PDB file of C-alpha atoms in Angstrom:
ATOM      1  CA  UNK A   1      83.422 110.326  95.738  1.00  0.00           C
ATOM      2  CA  UNK A   2      81.670 113.396  96.816  1.00  0.00           C
ATOM      3  CA  UNK A   3      77.944 111.474  96.105  1.00  0.00           C
ATOM      4  CA  UNK A   4      79.603 108.090  98.300  1.00  0.00           C
ATOM      5  CA  UNK A   5      80.295 110.967 101.095  1.00  0.00           C
ATOM      6  CA  UNK A   6      76.735 112.364 101.054  1.00  0.00           C
ATOM      7  CA  UNK A   7      74.980 108.846 101.230  1.00  0.00           C
ATOM      8  CA  UNK A   8      76.857 107.721 103.983  1.00  0.00           C
ATOM      9  CA  UNK A   9      76.501 111.321 106.062  1.00  0.00           C
ATOM     10  CA  UNK A  10      72.436 111.241 105.620  1.00  0.00           C
ATOM     11  CA  UNK A  11      72.768 107.518 106.180  1.00  0.00           C
ATOM     12  CA  UNK A  12      74.570 107.578 110.146  1.00  0.00           C
ATOM     13  CA  UNK A  13      72.450 111.098 110.820  1.00  0.00           C
ATOM     14  CA  UNK A  14      68.972 108.862 110.133  1.00  0.00           C
ATOM     15  CA  UNK A  15      70.245 105.642 110.598  1.00  0.00           C
ATOM     16  CA  UNK A  16      72.482 105.806 113.771  1.00  0.00           C
ATOM     17  CA  UNK A  17      73.145 106.318 117.473  1.00  0.00           C
ATOM     18  CA  UNK A  18      75.484 109.828 118.717  1.00  0.00           C
ATOM     19  CA  UNK A  19      77.970 107.649 119.780  1.00  0.00           C
ATOM     20  CA  UNK A  20      78.096 105.309 116.207  1.00  0.00           C
ATOM     21  CA  UNK A  21      77.151 108.515 113.977  1.00  0.00           C
ATOM     22  CA  UNK A  22      80.811 109.870 115.117  1.00  0.00           C
ATOM     23  CA  UNK A  23      82.704 107.265 114.332  1.00  0.00           C
ATOM     24  CA  UNK A  24      81.127 107.033 111.267  1.00  0.00           C
ATOM     25  CA  UNK A  25      82.041 110.732 110.813  1.00  0.00           C
ATOM     26  CA  UNK A  26      85.354 109.833 111.856  1.00  0.00           C
ATOM     27  CA  UNK A  27      85.343 107.399 108.424  1.00  0.00           C
ATOM     28  CA  UNK A  28      84.142 109.971 106.295  1.00  0.00           C
ATOM     29  CA  UNK A  29      86.025 112.357 107.434  1.00  0.00           C
ATOM     30  CA  UNK A  30      88.953 110.452 106.877  1.00  0.00           C
ATOM     31  CA  UNK A  31      87.619 110.085 103.646  1.00  0.00           C
ATOM     32  CA  UNK A  32      87.498 113.219 102.381  1.00  0.00           C
ATOM     33  CA  UNK A  33      91.205 113.695 103.811  1.00  0.00           C
ATOM     34  CA  UNK A  34      91.970 111.187 101.567  1.00  0.00           C
ATOM     35  CA  UNK A  35      90.659 112.462  98.497  1.00  0.00           C
ATOM     36  CA  UNK A  36      91.923 115.918  99.255  1.00  0.00           C
ATOM     37  CA  UNK A  37      95.339 113.997  99.416  1.00  0.00           C
ATOM     38  CA  UNK A  38      95.198 112.759  96.425  1.00  0.00           C
ATOM     39  CA  UNK A  39      93.952 116.140  94.346  1.00  0.00           C
ATOM     40  CA  UNK A  40      95.930 118.781  96.598  1.00  0.00           C
ATOM     41  CA  UNK A  41      98.697 119.741  93.861  1.00  0.00           C
ATOM     42  CA  UNK A  42      98.934 118.699  90.043  1.00  0.00           C
ATOM     43  CA  UNK A  43     102.800 117.297  91.345  1.00  0.00           C
ATOM     44  CA  UNK A  44     100.747 114.755  93.813  1.00  0.00           C
ATOM     45  CA  UNK A  45      98.072 113.779  90.718  1.00  0.00           C
ATOM     46  CA  UNK A  46     101.466 113.132  88.514  1.00  0.00           C
ATOM     47  CA  UNK A  47     103.025 111.295  91.928  1.00  0.00           C
ATOM     48  CA  UNK A  48      99.500 109.009  91.787  1.00  0.00           C
ATOM     49  CA  UNK A  49      99.213 108.830  87.588  1.00  0.00           C
ATOM     50  CA  UNK A  50     102.838 107.662  88.099  1.00  0.00           C
ATOM     51  CA  UNK A  51     102.307 105.334  90.695  1.00  0.00           C
ATOM     52  CA  UNK A  52      99.401 103.694  89.359  1.00  0.00           C
ATOM     53  CA  UNK A  53     101.400 103.086  85.357  1.00  0.00           C
ATOM     54  CA  UNK A  54     102.803 100.312  88.207  1.00  0.00           C
ATOM     55  CA  UNK A  55      99.668  98.099  87.729  1.00  0.00           C
ATOM     56  CA  UNK A  56     100.367  95.361  86.305  1.00  0.00           C
ATOM     57  CA  UNK A  57      96.731  92.761  85.634  1.00  0.00           C
ATOM     58  CA  UNK A  58      97.914  90.427  88.768  1.00  0.00           C
ATOM     59  CA  UNK A  59      98.531  93.450  90.714  1.00  0.00           C
ATOM     60  CA  UNK A  60      94.533  93.914  89.755  1.00  0.00           C
ATOM     61  CA  UNK A  61      93.975  90.211  90.681  1.00  0.00           C
ATOM     62  CA  UNK A  62      96.436  90.158  94.222  1.00  0.00           C
ATOM     63  CA  UNK A  63      94.697  93.458  95.529  1.00  0.00           C
ATOM     64  CA  UNK A  64      91.746  92.424  95.246  1.00  0.00           C
ATOM     65  CA  UNK A  65      92.404  89.099  97.070  1.00  0.00           C
ATOM     66  CA  UNK A  66      93.378  91.672  99.948  1.00  0.00           C
ATOM     67  CA  UNK A  67      90.591  93.470  99.921  1.00  0.00           C
ATOM     68  CA  UNK A  68      88.278  90.588  99.634  1.00  0.00           C
ATOM     69  CA  UNK A  69      90.013  88.714 102.199  1.00  0.00           C
ATOM     70  CA  UNK A  70      89.827  92.108 104.633  1.00  0.00           C
ATOM     71  CA  UNK A  71      85.991  92.423 103.769  1.00  0.00           C
ATOM     72  CA  UNK A  72      85.328  88.441 105.105  1.00  0.00           C
ATOM     73  CA  UNK A  73      87.340  89.583 108.447  1.00  0.00           C
ATOM     74  CA  UNK A  74      85.550  93.039 108.712  1.00  0.00           C
ATOM     75  CA  UNK A  75      82.317  91.371 108.363  1.00  0.00           C
ATOM     76  CA  UNK A  76      83.201  88.480 110.593  1.00  0.00           C
ATOM     77  CA  UNK A  77      84.608  90.534 113.214  1.00  0.00           C
ATOM     78  CA  UNK A  78      81.716  93.295 113.278  1.00  0.00           C
ATOM     79  CA  UNK A  79      79.071  90.293 113.918  1.00  0.00           C
ATOM     80  CA  UNK A  80      81.105  87.553 115.897  1.00  0.00           C
ATOM     81  CA  UNK A  81      83.725  89.000 117.891  1.00  0.00           C
ATOM     82  CA  UNK A  82      82.760  89.787 121.882  1.00  0.00           C
ATOM     83  CA  UNK A  83      82.949  93.157 123.217  1.00  0.00           C
ATOM     84  CA  UNK A  84      86.429  92.230 124.691  1.00  0.00           C
ATOM     85  CA  UNK A  85      87.893  90.855 121.539  1.00  0.00           C
ATOM     86  CA  UNK A  86      86.675  93.202 118.854  1.00  0.00           C
ATOM     87  CA  UNK A  87      89.638  95.755 119.116  1.00  0.00           C
ATOM     88  CA  UNK A  88      92.430  92.993 118.809  1.00  0.00           C
ATOM     89  CA  UNK A  89      90.644  91.630 115.874  1.00  0.00           C
ATOM     90  CA  UNK A  90      90.213  94.811 113.827  1.00  0.00           C
ATOM     91  CA  UNK A  91      93.960  95.632 114.509  1.00  0.00           C
ATOM     92  CA  UNK A  92      95.160  91.957 113.498  1.00  0.00           C
ATOM     93  CA  UNK A  93      92.898  92.634 110.141  1.00  0.00           C
ATOM     94  CA  UNK A  94      95.174  95.552 109.365  1.00  0.00           C
ATOM     95  CA  UNK A  95      98.357  93.650 110.181  1.00  0.00           C
ATOM     96  CA  UNK A  96      97.087  91.209 108.129  1.00  0.00           C
ATOM     97  CA  UNK A  97      95.987  93.384 105.178  1.00  0.00           C
ATOM     98  CA  UNK A  98      99.064  95.021 105.470  1.00  0.00           C
ATOM     99  CA  UNK A  99     100.844  91.828 105.024  1.00  0.00           C
ATOM    100  CA  UNK A 100      98.377  91.014 101.885  1.00  0.00           C
ATOM    101  CA  UNK A 101      99.359  94.534 100.158  1.00  0.00           C
ATOM    102  CA  UNK A 102     102.889  94.099 100.363  1.00  0.00           C
ATOM    103  CA  UNK A 103     102.514  90.764  97.982  1.00  0.00           C
ATOM    104  CA  UNK A 104     100.486  93.025  95.503  1.00  0.00           C
ATOM    105  CA  UNK A 105     103.106  93.156  92.149  1.00  0.00           C
ATOM    106  CA  UNK A 106     104.335  96.240  90.552  1.00  0.00           C
ATOM    107  CA  UNK A 107     105.845  96.626  86.693  1.00  0.00           C
ATOM    108  CA  UNK A 108     109.617  95.325  87.268  1.00  0.00           C
ATOM    109  CA  UNK A 109     110.669  98.802  85.774  1.00  0.00           C
ATOM    110  CA  UNK A 110     108.835 101.089  88.122  1.00  0.00           C
ATOM    111  CA  UNK A 111     110.963  98.997  91.209  1.00  0.00           C
ATOM    112  CA  UNK A 112     114.115  99.969  89.614  1.00  0.00           C
ATOM    113  CA  UNK A 113     112.883 103.716  89.773  1.00  0.00           C
ATOM    114  CA  UNK A 114     112.053 103.316  93.634  1.00  0.00           C
ATOM    115  CA  UNK A 115     107.776 103.687  93.390  1.00  0.00           C
ATOM    116  CA  UNK A 116     106.006 100.665  95.885  1.00  0.00           C
ATOM    117  CA  UNK A 117     102.842 100.266  93.951  1.00  0.00           C
ATOM    118  CA  UNK A 118     102.216  98.058  97.802  1.00  0.00           C
ATOM    119  CA  UNK A 119     102.814 101.375  99.991  1.00  0.00           C
ATOM    120  CA  UNK A 120     100.533 103.003  97.962  1.00  0.00           C
ATOM    121  CA  UNK A 121      97.791 100.963  99.087  1.00  0.00           C
ATOM    122  CA  UNK A 122      98.155 100.591 102.155  1.00  0.00           C
ATOM    123  CA  UNK A 123      98.202 104.803 102.193  1.00  0.00           C
ATOM    124  CA  UNK A 124      95.003 104.248 100.916  1.00  0.00           C
ATOM    125  CA  UNK A 125      93.245 101.707 103.492  1.00  0.00           C
ATOM    126  CA  UNK A 126      95.605 104.370 106.354  1.00  0.00           C
ATOM    127  CA  UNK A 127      94.597 106.989 105.354  1.00  0.00           C
ATOM    128  CA  UNK A 128      91.054 105.582 106.257  1.00  0.00           C
ATOM    129  CA  UNK A 129      91.213 104.364 109.386  1.00  0.00           C
ATOM    130  CA  UNK A 130      94.633 106.155 110.439  1.00  0.00           C
ATOM    131  CA  UNK A 131      92.703 108.101 113.025  1.00  0.00           C
ATOM    132  CA  UNK A 132      90.761 104.765 114.035  1.00  0.00           C
ATOM    133  CA  UNK A 133      93.663 102.655 114.633  1.00  0.00           C
ATOM    134  CA  UNK A 134      96.836 105.128 115.984  1.00  0.00           C
ATOM    135  CA  UNK A 135      94.587 105.699 119.005  1.00  0.00           C
ATOM    136  CA  UNK A 136      93.502 101.939 119.500  1.00  0.00           C
ATOM    137  CA  UNK A 137      96.073  98.977 117.565  1.00  0.00           C
ATOM    138  CA  UNK A 138      99.376 100.503 118.909  1.00  0.00           C
ATOM    139  CA  UNK A 139      99.583  96.830 121.196  1.00  0.00           C
ATOM    140  CA  UNK A 140      98.899  95.286 117.430  1.00  0.00           C
ATOM    141  CA  UNK A 141     101.819  96.148 114.939  1.00  0.00           C
ATOM    142  CA  UNK A 142     102.793  92.899 113.874  1.00  0.00           C
ATOM    143  CA  UNK A 143     101.727  89.282 113.319  1.00  0.00           C
ATOM    144  CA  UNK A 144     104.362  88.455 116.306  1.00  0.00           C
ATOM    145  CA  UNK A 145     102.358  91.385 118.430  1.00  0.00           C
ATOM    146  CA  UNK A 146      98.514  89.310 117.515  1.00  0.00           C
ATOM    147  CA  UNK A 147      99.611  85.530 117.408  1.00  0.00           C
ATOM    148  CA  UNK A 148     101.407  86.663 120.944  1.00  0.00           C
ATOM    149  CA  UNK A 149      98.400  88.562 122.006  1.00  0.00           C
ATOM    150  CA  UNK A 150      95.203  87.525 120.468  1.00  0.00           C
ATOM    151  CA  UNK A 151      96.347  84.106 119.472  1.00  0.00           C
ATOM    152  CA  UNK A 152      92.147  82.846 118.774  1.00  0.00           C
ATOM    153  CA  UNK A 153      91.183  85.030 117.096  1.00  0.00           C
ATOM    154  CA  UNK A 154      94.282  86.346 114.662  1.00  0.00           C
ATOM    155  CA  UNK A 155      94.050  82.345 113.749  1.00  0.00           C
ATOM    156  CA  UNK A 156      90.107  82.573 113.319  1.00  0.00           C
ATOM    157  CA  UNK A 157      91.162  85.859 111.385  1.00  0.00           C
ATOM    158  CA  UNK A 158      93.932  83.947 109.064  1.00  0.00           C
ATOM    159  CA  UNK A 159      91.180  81.313 108.239  1.00  0.00           C
ATOM    160  CA  UNK A 160      88.237  83.669 107.540  1.00  0.00           C
ATOM    161  CA  UNK A 161      90.295  85.437 104.566  1.00  0.00           C
ATOM    162  CA  UNK A 162      90.173  81.889 103.169  1.00  0.00           C
ATOM    163  CA  UNK A 163      86.258  80.964 103.634  1.00  0.00           C
ATOM    164  CA  UNK A 164      84.173  80.764 100.115  1.00  0.00           C
ATOM    165  CA  UNK A 165      81.985  84.008 101.516  1.00  0.00           C
ATOM    166  CA  UNK A 166      81.087  86.636  99.607  1.00  0.00           C
ATOM    167  CA  UNK A 167      80.276  89.808 101.234  1.00  0.00           C
ATOM    168  CA  UNK A 168      78.069  93.032  99.781  1.00  0.00           C
ATOM    169  CA  UNK A 169      79.820  95.804  99.850  1.00  0.00           C
ATOM    170  CA  UNK A 170      82.317  97.862  99.285  1.00  0.00           C
ATOM    171  CA  UNK A 171      85.798  97.396 100.409  1.00  0.00           C
ATOM    172  CA  UNK A 172      85.471  98.198 104.401  1.00  0.00           C
ATOM    173  CA  UNK A 173      82.158 100.011 104.101  1.00  0.00           C
ATOM    174  CA  UNK A 174      79.532  97.469 103.711  1.00  0.00           C
ATOM    175  CA  UNK A 175      81.491  95.720 106.771  1.00  0.00           C
ATOM    176  CA  UNK A 176      81.603  98.840 109.264  1.00  0.00           C
ATOM    177  CA  UNK A 177      77.994 100.000 108.281  1.00  0.00           C
ATOM    178  CA  UNK A 178      76.754  96.079 109.907  1.00  0.00           C
ATOM    179  CA  UNK A 179      80.109  96.638 112.876  1.00  0.00           C
ATOM    180  CA  UNK A 180      78.688  99.965 114.123  1.00  0.00           C
ATOM    181  CA  UNK A 181      76.826  98.303 116.432  1.00  0.00           C
ATOM    182  CA  UNK A 182      79.844  95.979 118.111  1.00  0.00           C
ATOM    183  CA  UNK A 183      81.612  99.465 117.477  1.00  0.00           C
ATOM    184  CA  UNK A 184      79.286 101.198 120.017  1.00  0.00           C
ATOM    185  CA  UNK A 185      78.040  98.834 122.859  1.00  0.00           C
TER     186      UNK A 185
END
């Protein structure tokens, strides 16, 4: 993880404008915070291990479907959203990722222990994007909000998630790098 962050930071320094570099640095900082959060104590490591023990084969299939959809949506938004709709589309993409993650199944024994794998997966993504989401997405916290405030963009995002396209790059990072010019416009 540290090596990936170092490459990400080097890319920012060498290839991006000041504002784009600042946005990438926020994401990189959030990734570092996530690593520290997950590894901060033996108790936390134990909690993570217990949550991960809740994964069943179908969990991975569903989560991969969620992340593939999010990557397609992010890539689409980065390349096709207008400057005025960009933030609304990004926020509604986050709503759709949450909905999808809530469908990730877990071992029945974990449900009886009040362990929530879906919440854990959502929290992982939120740790990375929290600073951006909290400052820009307060009006788009649900499907209802997105349908009312961004109806065309929201319907398009739902269609894009079903498209049979492949997006290069790890979850959110590849599309983020392609979206940076839009973020800075």
